[in-house]
Every structure is written in structure tokens, then in C-alpha cells.
Coordinates of C-alpha atoms in Angstrom, one line a residue:
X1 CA -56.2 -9.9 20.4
X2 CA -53.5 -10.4 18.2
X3 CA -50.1 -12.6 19.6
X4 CA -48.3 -9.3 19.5
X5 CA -50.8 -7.8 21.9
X6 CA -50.4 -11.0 24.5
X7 CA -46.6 -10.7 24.6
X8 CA -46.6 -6.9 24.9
X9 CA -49.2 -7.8 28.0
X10 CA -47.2 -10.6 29.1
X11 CA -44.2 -8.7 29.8
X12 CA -45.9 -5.8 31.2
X13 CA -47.8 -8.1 33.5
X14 CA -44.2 -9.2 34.3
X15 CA -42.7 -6.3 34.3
X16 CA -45.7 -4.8 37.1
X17 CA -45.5 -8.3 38.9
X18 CA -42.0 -9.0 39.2
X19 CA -39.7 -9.0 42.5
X20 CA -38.3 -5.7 42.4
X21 CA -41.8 -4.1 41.7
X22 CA -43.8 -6.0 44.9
X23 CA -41.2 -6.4 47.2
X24 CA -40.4 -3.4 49.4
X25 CA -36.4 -2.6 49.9
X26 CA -34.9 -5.1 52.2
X27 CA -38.0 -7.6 51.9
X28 CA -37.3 -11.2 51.7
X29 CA -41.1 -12.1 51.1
X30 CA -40.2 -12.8 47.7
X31 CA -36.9 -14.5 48.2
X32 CA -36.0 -18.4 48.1
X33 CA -35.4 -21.0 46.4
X34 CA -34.2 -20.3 42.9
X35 CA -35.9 -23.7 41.4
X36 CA -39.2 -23.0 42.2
X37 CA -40.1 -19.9 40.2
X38 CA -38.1 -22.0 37.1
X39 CA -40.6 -24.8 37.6
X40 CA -43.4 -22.8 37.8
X41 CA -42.5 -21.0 34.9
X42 CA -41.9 -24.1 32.5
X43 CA -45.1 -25.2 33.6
X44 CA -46.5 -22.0 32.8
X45 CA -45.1 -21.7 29.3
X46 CA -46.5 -25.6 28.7
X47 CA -49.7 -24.2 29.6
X48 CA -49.9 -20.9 28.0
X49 CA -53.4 -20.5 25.8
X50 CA -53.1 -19.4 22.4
X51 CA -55.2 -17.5 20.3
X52 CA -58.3 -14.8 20.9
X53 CA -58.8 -14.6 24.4
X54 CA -55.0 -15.4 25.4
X55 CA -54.6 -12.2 27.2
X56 CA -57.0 -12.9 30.0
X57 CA -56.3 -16.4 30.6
X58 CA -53.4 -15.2 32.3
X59 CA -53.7 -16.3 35.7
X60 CA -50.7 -14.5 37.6
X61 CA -47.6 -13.6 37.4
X62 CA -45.8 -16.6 36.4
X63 CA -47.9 -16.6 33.2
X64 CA -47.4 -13.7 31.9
X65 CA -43.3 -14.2 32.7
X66 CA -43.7 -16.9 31.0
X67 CA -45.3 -15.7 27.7
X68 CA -43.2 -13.2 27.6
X69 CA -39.6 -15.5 28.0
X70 CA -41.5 -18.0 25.6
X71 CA -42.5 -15.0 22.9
X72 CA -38.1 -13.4 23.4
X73 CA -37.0 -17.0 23.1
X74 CA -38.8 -17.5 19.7
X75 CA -38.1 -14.3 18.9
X76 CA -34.3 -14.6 19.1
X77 CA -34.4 -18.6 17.3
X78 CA -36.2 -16.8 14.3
X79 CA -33.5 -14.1 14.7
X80 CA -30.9 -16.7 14.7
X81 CA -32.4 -18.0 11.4
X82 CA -32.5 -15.0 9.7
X83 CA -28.9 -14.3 10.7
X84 CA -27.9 -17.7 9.4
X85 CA -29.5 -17.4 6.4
X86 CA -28.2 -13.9 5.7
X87 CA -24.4 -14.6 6.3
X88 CA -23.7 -16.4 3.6
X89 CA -24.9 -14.0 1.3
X90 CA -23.4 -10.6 3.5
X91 CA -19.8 -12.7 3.2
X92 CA -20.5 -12.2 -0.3
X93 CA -21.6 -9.2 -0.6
X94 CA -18.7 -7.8 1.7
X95 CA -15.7 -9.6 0.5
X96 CA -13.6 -12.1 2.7
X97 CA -12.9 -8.8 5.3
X98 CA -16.4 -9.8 6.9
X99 CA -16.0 -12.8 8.9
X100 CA -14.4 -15.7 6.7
X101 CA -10.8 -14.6 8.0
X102 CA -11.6 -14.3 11.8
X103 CA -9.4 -17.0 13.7
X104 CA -10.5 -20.4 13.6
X105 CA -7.8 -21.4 16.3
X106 CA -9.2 -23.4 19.4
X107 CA -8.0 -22.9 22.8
X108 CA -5.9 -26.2 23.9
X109 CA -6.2 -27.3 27.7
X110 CA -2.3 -27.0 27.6
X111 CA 0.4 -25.4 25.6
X112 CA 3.7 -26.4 25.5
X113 CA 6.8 -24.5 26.8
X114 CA 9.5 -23.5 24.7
X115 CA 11.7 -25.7 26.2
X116 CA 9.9 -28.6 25.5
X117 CA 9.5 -27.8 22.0
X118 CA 13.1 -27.1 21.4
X119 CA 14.0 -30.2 23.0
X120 CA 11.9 -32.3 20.5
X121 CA 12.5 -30.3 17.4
X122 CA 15.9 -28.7 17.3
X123 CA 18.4 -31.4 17.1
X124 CA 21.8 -28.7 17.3
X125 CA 22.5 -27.4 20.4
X126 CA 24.0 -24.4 19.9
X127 CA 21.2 -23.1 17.8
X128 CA 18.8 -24.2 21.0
X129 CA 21.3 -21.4 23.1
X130 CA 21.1 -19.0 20.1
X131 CA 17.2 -19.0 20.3
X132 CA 17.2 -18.8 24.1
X133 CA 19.8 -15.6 23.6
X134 CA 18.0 -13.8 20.8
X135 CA 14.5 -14.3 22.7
X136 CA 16.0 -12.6 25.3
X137 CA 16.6 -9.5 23.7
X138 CA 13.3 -9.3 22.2
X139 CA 11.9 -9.5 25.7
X140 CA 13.9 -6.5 26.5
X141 CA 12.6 -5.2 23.2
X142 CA 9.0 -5.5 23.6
X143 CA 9.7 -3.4 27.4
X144 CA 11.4 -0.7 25.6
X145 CA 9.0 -0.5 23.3
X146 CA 5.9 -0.1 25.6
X147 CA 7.4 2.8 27.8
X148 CA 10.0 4.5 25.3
X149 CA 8.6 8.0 23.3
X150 CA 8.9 7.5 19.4
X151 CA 11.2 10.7 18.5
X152 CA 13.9 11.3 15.4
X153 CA 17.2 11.4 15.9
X154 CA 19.4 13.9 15.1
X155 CA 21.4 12.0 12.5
X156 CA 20.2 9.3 9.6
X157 CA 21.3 5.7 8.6
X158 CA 24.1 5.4 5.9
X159 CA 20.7 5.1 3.3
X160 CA 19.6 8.4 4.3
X161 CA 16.4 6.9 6.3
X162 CA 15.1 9.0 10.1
X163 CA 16.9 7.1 12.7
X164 CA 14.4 7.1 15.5
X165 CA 14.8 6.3 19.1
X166 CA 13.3 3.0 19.3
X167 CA 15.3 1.8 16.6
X168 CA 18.4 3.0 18.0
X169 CA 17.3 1.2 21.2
X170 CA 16.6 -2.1 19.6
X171 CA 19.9 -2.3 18.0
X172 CA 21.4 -1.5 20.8
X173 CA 19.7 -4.2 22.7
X174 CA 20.8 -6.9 19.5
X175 CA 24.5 -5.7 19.5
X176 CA 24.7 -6.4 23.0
X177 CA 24.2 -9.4 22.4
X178 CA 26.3 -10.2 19.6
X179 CA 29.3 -8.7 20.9
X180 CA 28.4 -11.0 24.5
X181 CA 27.6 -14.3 23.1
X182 CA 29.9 -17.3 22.9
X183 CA 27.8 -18.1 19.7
X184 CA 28.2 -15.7 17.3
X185 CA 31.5 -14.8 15.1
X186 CA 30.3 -12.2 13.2
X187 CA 27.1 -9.7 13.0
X188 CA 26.0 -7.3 11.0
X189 CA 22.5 -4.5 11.3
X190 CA 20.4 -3.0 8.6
X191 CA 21.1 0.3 10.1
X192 CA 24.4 -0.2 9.8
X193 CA 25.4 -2.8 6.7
X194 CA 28.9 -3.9 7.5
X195 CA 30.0 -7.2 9.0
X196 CA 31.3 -6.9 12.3
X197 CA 33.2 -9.5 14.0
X198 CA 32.6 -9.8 17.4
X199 CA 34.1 -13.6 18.9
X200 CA 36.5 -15.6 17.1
X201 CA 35.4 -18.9 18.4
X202 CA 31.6 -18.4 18.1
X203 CA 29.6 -20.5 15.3
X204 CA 27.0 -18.4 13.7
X205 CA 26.6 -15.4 11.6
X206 CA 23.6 -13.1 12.2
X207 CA 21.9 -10.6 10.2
X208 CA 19.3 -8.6 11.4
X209 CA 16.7 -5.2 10.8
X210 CA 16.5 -4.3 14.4
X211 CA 12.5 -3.1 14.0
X212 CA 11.6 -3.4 10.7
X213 CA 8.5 -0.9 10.6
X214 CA 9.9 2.6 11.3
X215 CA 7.3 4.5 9.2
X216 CA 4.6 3.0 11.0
X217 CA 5.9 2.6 14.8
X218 CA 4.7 6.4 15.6
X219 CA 1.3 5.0 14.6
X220 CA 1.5 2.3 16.9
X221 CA 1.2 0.1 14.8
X222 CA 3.0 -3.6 15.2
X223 CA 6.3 -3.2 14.1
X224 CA 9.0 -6.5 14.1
X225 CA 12.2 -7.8 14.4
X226 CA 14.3 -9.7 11.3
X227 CA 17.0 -12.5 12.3
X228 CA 18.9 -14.5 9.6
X229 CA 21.4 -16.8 11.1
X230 CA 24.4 -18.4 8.8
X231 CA 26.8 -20.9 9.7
X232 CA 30.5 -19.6 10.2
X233 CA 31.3 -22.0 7.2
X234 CA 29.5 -20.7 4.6
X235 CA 29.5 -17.3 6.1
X236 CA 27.3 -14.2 4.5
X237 CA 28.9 -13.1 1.4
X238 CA 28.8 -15.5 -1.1
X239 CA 26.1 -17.7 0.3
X240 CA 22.9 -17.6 -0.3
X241 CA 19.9 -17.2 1.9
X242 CA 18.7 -21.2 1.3
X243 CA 22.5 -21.2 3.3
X244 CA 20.6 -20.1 6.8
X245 CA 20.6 -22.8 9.2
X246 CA 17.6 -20.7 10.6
X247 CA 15.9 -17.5 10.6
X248 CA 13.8 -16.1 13.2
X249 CA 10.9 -12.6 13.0
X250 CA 9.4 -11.4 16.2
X251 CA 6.4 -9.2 15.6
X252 CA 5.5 -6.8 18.3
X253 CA 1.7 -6.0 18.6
X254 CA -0.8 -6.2 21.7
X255 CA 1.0 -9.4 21.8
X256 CA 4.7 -10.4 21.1
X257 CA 5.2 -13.4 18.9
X258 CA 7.9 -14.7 17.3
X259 CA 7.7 -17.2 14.2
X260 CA 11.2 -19.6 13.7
X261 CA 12.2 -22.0 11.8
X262 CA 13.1 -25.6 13.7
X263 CA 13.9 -28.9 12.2
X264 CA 10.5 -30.0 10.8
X265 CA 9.1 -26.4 10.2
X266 CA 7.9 -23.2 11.0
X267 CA 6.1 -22.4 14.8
X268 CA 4.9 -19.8 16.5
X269 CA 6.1 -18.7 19.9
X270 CA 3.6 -16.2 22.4
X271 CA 5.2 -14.0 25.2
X272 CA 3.1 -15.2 28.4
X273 CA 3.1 -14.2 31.9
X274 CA 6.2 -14.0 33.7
X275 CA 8.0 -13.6 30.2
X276 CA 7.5 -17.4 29.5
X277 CA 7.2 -18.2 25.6
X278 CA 4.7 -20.5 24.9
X279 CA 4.2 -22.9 21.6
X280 CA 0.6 -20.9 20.5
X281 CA 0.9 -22.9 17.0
X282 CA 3.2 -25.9 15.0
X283 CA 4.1 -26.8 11.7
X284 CA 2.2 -23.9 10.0
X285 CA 1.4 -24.5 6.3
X286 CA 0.2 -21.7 4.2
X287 CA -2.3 -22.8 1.6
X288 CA -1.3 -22.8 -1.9
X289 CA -4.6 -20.3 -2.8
X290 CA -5.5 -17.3 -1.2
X291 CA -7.8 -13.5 -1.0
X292 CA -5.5 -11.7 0.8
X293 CA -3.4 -9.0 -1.2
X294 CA -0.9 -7.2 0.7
X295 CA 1.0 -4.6 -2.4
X296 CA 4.1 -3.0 -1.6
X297 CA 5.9 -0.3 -4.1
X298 CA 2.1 0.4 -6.1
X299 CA 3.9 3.1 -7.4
X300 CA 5.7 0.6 -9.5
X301 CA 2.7 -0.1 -11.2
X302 CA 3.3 3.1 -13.0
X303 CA 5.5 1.6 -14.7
X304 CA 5.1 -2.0 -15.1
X305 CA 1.8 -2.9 -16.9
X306 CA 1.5 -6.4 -15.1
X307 CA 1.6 -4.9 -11.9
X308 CA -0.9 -3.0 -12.5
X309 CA -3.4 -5.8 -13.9
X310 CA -2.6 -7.8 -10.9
X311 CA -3.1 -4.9 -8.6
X312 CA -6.6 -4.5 -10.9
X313 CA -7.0 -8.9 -11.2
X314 CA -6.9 -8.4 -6.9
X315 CA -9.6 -5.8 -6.8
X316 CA -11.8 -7.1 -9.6
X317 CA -11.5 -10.9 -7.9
X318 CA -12.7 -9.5 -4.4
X319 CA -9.3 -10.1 -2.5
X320 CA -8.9 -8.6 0.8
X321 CA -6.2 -5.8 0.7
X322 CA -4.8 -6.3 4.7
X323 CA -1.4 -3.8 4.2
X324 CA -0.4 -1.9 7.0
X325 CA 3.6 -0.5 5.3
X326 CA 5.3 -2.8 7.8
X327 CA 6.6 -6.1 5.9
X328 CA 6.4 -7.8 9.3
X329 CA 2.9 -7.7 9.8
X330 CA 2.2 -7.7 6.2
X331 CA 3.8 -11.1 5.9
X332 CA 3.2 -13.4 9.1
X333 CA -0.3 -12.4 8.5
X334 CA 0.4 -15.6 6.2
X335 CA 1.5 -17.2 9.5
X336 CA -1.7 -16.7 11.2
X337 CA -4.4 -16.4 8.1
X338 CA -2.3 -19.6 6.5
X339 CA -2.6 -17.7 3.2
X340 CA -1.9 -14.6 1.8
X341 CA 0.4 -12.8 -1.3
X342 CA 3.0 -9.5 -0.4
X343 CA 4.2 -8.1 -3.5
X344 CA 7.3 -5.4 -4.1
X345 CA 8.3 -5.4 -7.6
X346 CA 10.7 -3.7 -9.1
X347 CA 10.5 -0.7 -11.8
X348 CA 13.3 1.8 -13.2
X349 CA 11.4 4.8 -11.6
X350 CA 10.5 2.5 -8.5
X351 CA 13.5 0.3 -7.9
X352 CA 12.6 -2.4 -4.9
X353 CA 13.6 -1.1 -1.7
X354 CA 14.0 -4.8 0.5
X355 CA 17.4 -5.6 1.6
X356 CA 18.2 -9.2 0.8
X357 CA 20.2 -10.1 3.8
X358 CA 18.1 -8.4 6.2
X359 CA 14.7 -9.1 5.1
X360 CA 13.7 -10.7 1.8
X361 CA 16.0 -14.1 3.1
X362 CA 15.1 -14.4 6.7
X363 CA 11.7 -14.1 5.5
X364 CA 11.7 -16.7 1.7
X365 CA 13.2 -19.1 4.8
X366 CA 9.9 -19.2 7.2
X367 CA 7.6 -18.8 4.0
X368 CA 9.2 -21.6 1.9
X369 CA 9.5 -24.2 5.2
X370 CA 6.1 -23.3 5.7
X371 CA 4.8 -24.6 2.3
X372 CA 4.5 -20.9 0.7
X373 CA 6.9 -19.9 -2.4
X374 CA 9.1 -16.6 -3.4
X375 CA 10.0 -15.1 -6.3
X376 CA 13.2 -13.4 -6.7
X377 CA 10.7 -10.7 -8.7
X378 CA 13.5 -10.5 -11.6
X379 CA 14.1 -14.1 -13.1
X380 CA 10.9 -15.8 -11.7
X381 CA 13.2 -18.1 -9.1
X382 CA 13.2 -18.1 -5.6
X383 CA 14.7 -15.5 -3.5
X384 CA 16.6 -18.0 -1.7
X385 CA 18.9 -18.9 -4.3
X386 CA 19.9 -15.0 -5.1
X387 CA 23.6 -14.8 -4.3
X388 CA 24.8 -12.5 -1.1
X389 CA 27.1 -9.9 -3.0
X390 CA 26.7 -7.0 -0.6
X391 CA 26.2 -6.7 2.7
X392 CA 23.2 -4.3 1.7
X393 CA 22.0 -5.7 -2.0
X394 CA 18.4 -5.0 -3.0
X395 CA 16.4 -7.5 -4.3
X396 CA 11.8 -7.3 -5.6
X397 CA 10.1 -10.0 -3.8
X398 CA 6.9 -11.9 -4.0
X399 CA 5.9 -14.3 -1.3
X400 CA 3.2 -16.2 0.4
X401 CA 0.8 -18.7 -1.0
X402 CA 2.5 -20.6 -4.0
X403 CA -0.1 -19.8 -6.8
X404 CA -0.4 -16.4 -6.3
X405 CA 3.3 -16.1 -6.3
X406 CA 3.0 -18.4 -9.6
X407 CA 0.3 -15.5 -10.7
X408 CA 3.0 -12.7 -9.7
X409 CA 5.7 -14.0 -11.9
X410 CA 3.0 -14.9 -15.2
X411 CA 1.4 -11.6 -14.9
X412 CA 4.6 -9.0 -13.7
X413 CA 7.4 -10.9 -15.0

């Protein structure tokens, strides 16, 4: 009799033996003390015969338990081997989307509070009221957004974009704010590009797309929240988004997090129960290589020959394309991956959409204190040092890891 045979009788014996099969409904004969049966078992499974014959040297019930845990646990080691062995090559065969860029983040036994972390690593204290304030409103934010329709309005934003609902209701929520805080002098929206000033004595100027992501919101997809903060002294126009004394994005998903800049660098910030933001990560740094491609404006490529041999360079190199159409998730997928490359060149027929105030500088702020580079997409520089003309200037954009960025301007530029 072949092993196969003995397990296959093995686990019918056990199958025809066991508990549930003897023991009428009610019965307790079989009940008691859960040790027992284990030790009989391991002494069973140290005594189990091999070879011709096996099958009837079982001598009860036990035994034939036994052989048959003993024959499912080898079973599953040799199936752990195989998968093992296999993975290595099925991450190659697949690309980095199979398992390589699953979360490696370990669950810490406590996480600190965003007070404690603001009172260690932000030094000025009315910045430490402005985060408190504009976390606040994204709280509101994230409730509006989980029981408000997504509908157009009946009018559109002075760039001829669908106002929808949810936008309208998250600028709201953020002019509220500005025109209530102690803190803030001046304000201005991406839905509505002028600078408004709103108290005299406050100390910061703040830009902001109130949820960047309108294409994609009906999809429910995770949309976001852009926040550039100036000092009153250098103001908006004429500085220049390496001018923000910090910038702030809150992505809304089946979790809300926001990613901010503080004193030594860029953390991450996790809505918990009760509306409590906890510190889920600190001091990110995004790694100078990467295999995630996130291309924005591919119709550009048209156009521009070296977009399109990067787009083709990406594909035939086996990146991972991970681009959802929102630039919030698109980007701090860098925050949580700690690589990654979003590209949005520039083209005559496809002229870069990104609004420099808004977006492209809130965001070069958190990528370049995070170790990651931009590039302005025009001269090769960084976005940071493009000067603030207009409330709503334009501007390309690449930015993430710093040798892809590097690879961006060689290739398009």
C-alpha cells in the first residue's frame, strides 16, 4: 500500500472515528480534558509504522488522526517550500506590483499623539495653532465627504472646470477658517485664484486646492487636500515656494492622513478614534531609486520625443505604473512606498495643467524635506525656486525619487 493510500485511510479512519461521528447529540462521553487526546496523538504520530503494511497497523483512532495531521503537516511544509522557492521567481515574472511593494511597516506598542510630536519638533508656536486649526477642518472634511452625494454644480470655476458639491463644501469648510483665525492675514483657493485678505494682524499666508482630485472623487477614489503656508513677510507674489515656512496635504481614503512638514522633516499624521491624530510614521525619506511610474499629461508624449522614451524606458524596465488621475494619491504614494517618480511635462499641444501656488510648491516642499527632488520640467531646476507671478501660474513638474527626476530632465528636457 502506497503512503498515499495510508493517509487517505488515516483520515477516513479519523474522519469515521472522531467526536462528532461517535458521540450522540448532547453526549459528554467523549468530552474532557483537552491535553489528553494531544498527548495521545504525539505519541501516536512517534509511533506511526511506515511502509507496506502501514494501513493495518493502525490500532484506533488516535492513529489514524494522527497519520493523517502528520501526512497535512508535511504536506503544507513541502508546500511552504515550493511557495518559497517560487516567489522569487513569480516577483519576477510579475513585475514589482506582486508583493515587493506591500507595506513593510511594523505595528509599534504605542504611537505618539500629535501633541507630543508638535511639542518636540515644531519650535514656532503659531505654526503649532495653525496645524491644530487646519486639522480641524479636514476633520470636518473627511465627515462631509463620507455622507455628502458627489453632484455638479450649476456654474464652473473661473478655469472653466465642473464645480461639484464636495468641492464647494470643502472650500467652504477652509474659508471658514481663514476668515476666523487670528493667524492668517491673507488666503487665497484654487477655485477661486485671488488673494483675499481676511485679518490684518494674523501671520501667515495660505494657499490651498480645497480637494485636489475632482475627476476621480465620483469614483470614490481618495481625493486630497493642498496647504502652502507663507510668512506675512515674504508674502505670495514674488516669493517663491522654497519661501513656505510649511506646507501641509491631507489625503482622504479608507483612512485620512495628512503628511506635513515640521522642523527636522516630513511625518505622517492618522485620523484615530475619537478624531485623535496619531504620528503613524517620522522623518520619511524617499529613496533616491525607484519602479514606480506615476505619468501625468501622456498626451504630451505626442509631442515631446523624450517623453515618450521615458514613458517606453518605464515599461521596457518593468516599473510599476500606480496612477490613479489624482496628484494627491499619485504623489504621497512616495510617502508610504518611500520611492516613486510623477511626471507632467509640458508640450505646445499639451501645456502642463499644475498650478504652482496651489500644488506643484506645497508638494516640491514635503518631497524635497523628505530627501526626494523636483524639477521645474522647463530649465531642469527645482520647482521651488520658480518665482510666484500669478496667483494662478502654471508650471510642468517632476518629482519623487532624485534619480529618476535626474532621468526626467536628461531624457525630456
Amino acid at each position: 500500500m502506497t503512503r498515499g493510500t495510508v493517509l487517505a485511510a488515516g483520515c477516513a479512519t479519523a474522519a469515521l472515528l472522531s467526536p462528532a461521528f461517535l458521540a450522540p447529540s448532547g453526549s459528554r462521553a467523549l468530552q474532557g480534558s483537552s491535553s489528553a487526546p494531544s498527548v495521545q496523538l504525539r505519541g501516536a504520530v512517534a509511533a506511526l509504522p511506515s511502509g507496506e503494511g502501514a494501513a493495518s497497523a493502525l490500532p484506533s483512532s488516535s492513529a489514524g488522526v494522527a497519520l493523517c495531521l502528520a501526512g497535512a503537516a508535511g504536506l503544507a511544509a513541502s508546500r511552504r517550500r515550493t511557495t518559497a522557492s517560487q516567489r522569487k521567481a513569480e516577483d519576477s515574472a510579475y513585475g514589482a506590483s506582486h508583493t515587493s511593494f506591500y507595506t513593510d511597516a511594523v505595528a509599534k506598542d504605542k504611537y505618539d499623539t500629535l501633541e507630543e510630536v508638535l511639542a518636540l519638533k515644531l519650535k514656532d508656536e503659531k505654526l503649532k495653532g495653525l496645524v491644530h486649526e487646519l486639522l480641524g477642518a479636514c476633520v470636518k472634511i473627511t465627515d462631509a465627504l463620507r455622507v455628502n452625494l458627489v453632484t455638479a454644480m450649476d456654474s464652473s470655476n473661473t478655469f472653466g472646470d465642473t464645480v461639484l458639491t464636495v468641492d464647494v463644501i470643502a472650500d467652504d469648510l477652509l474659508w471658514d477658517l481663514a476668515k476666523t483665525s487670528p493667524l492668517i492675514c491673507e488666503a487665497s483657493s484654487e477655485e477661486a485664484p485671488e488673494i483675499v485678505k481676511t485679518n490684518p494682524d494674523g501671520q501667515f499666508v495660505l494657499c490651498w486646492d480645497p480637494l485636489d482630485g475632482s475627476s476621480i472623487v465620483d469614483n470614490n477614489w481618495a481625493v486630497g487636500t493642498i496647504v502652502g503656508v507663507w510668512d506675512k513677510s515674504t508674502g505670495l507674489l514674488g516669493a517663491t515656494g522654497r519661501d513656505q515656512v510649511m506646507s501641509l496635504v491631507t489625503l482622504y481614503g479608507p483612512r485620512t492622513t495628512v503628511f506635513m512638514t515640521l522642523d527636522d522633516g516630513v511625518y505622517e499624521f492618522t485620523l484615530g478614534a475619537g478624531n485623535k491624530w496619531i504620528c503613524s510614521r517620522d522623518r520619511i525619506q524617499i529613496k533616491p531609486d525607484c519602479k514606480i511610474f506615476a505619468p501625468a499629461n501622456m498626451r504630451a508624449a505626442q509631442d515631446v520625443k523624450g517623453y515618450d522614451e521615458l514613458l517606453h524606458y518605464y515599461m521596457e524596465n518593468k516599473y510599476t505604473l500606480r496612477y490613479t488621475g489624482g496628484m494627491v494619491p499619485d504623489v504621497c504614494q512616495q510617502f508610504t512606498k518611500l520611492q516613486g517618480i510623477f511626471t507632467n511635462p509640458t508640450s505646445a499641444k499639451s501645456p502642463a495643467k499644475l498650478r504652482l501656488a496651489f500644488e506643484a510648491a506645497p508638494f516640491g516642499r514635503l518631497v524635497e524635506m523628505a530627501g526626494g527632488k523636483t524639477s521645474d520640467g522647463v530649465t531642469g531646476g527645482s520647482v521651488l525656486d520658480v518665482k510666484i507671478t500669478a496667483v494662478d501660474q502654471r508650471t510642468a513638474l517632476a518629482i519623487g525619487s532624485a534619480n529618476e527626476v535626474d532621468r526626467f530632465n536628461k531624457m525630456v528636457l
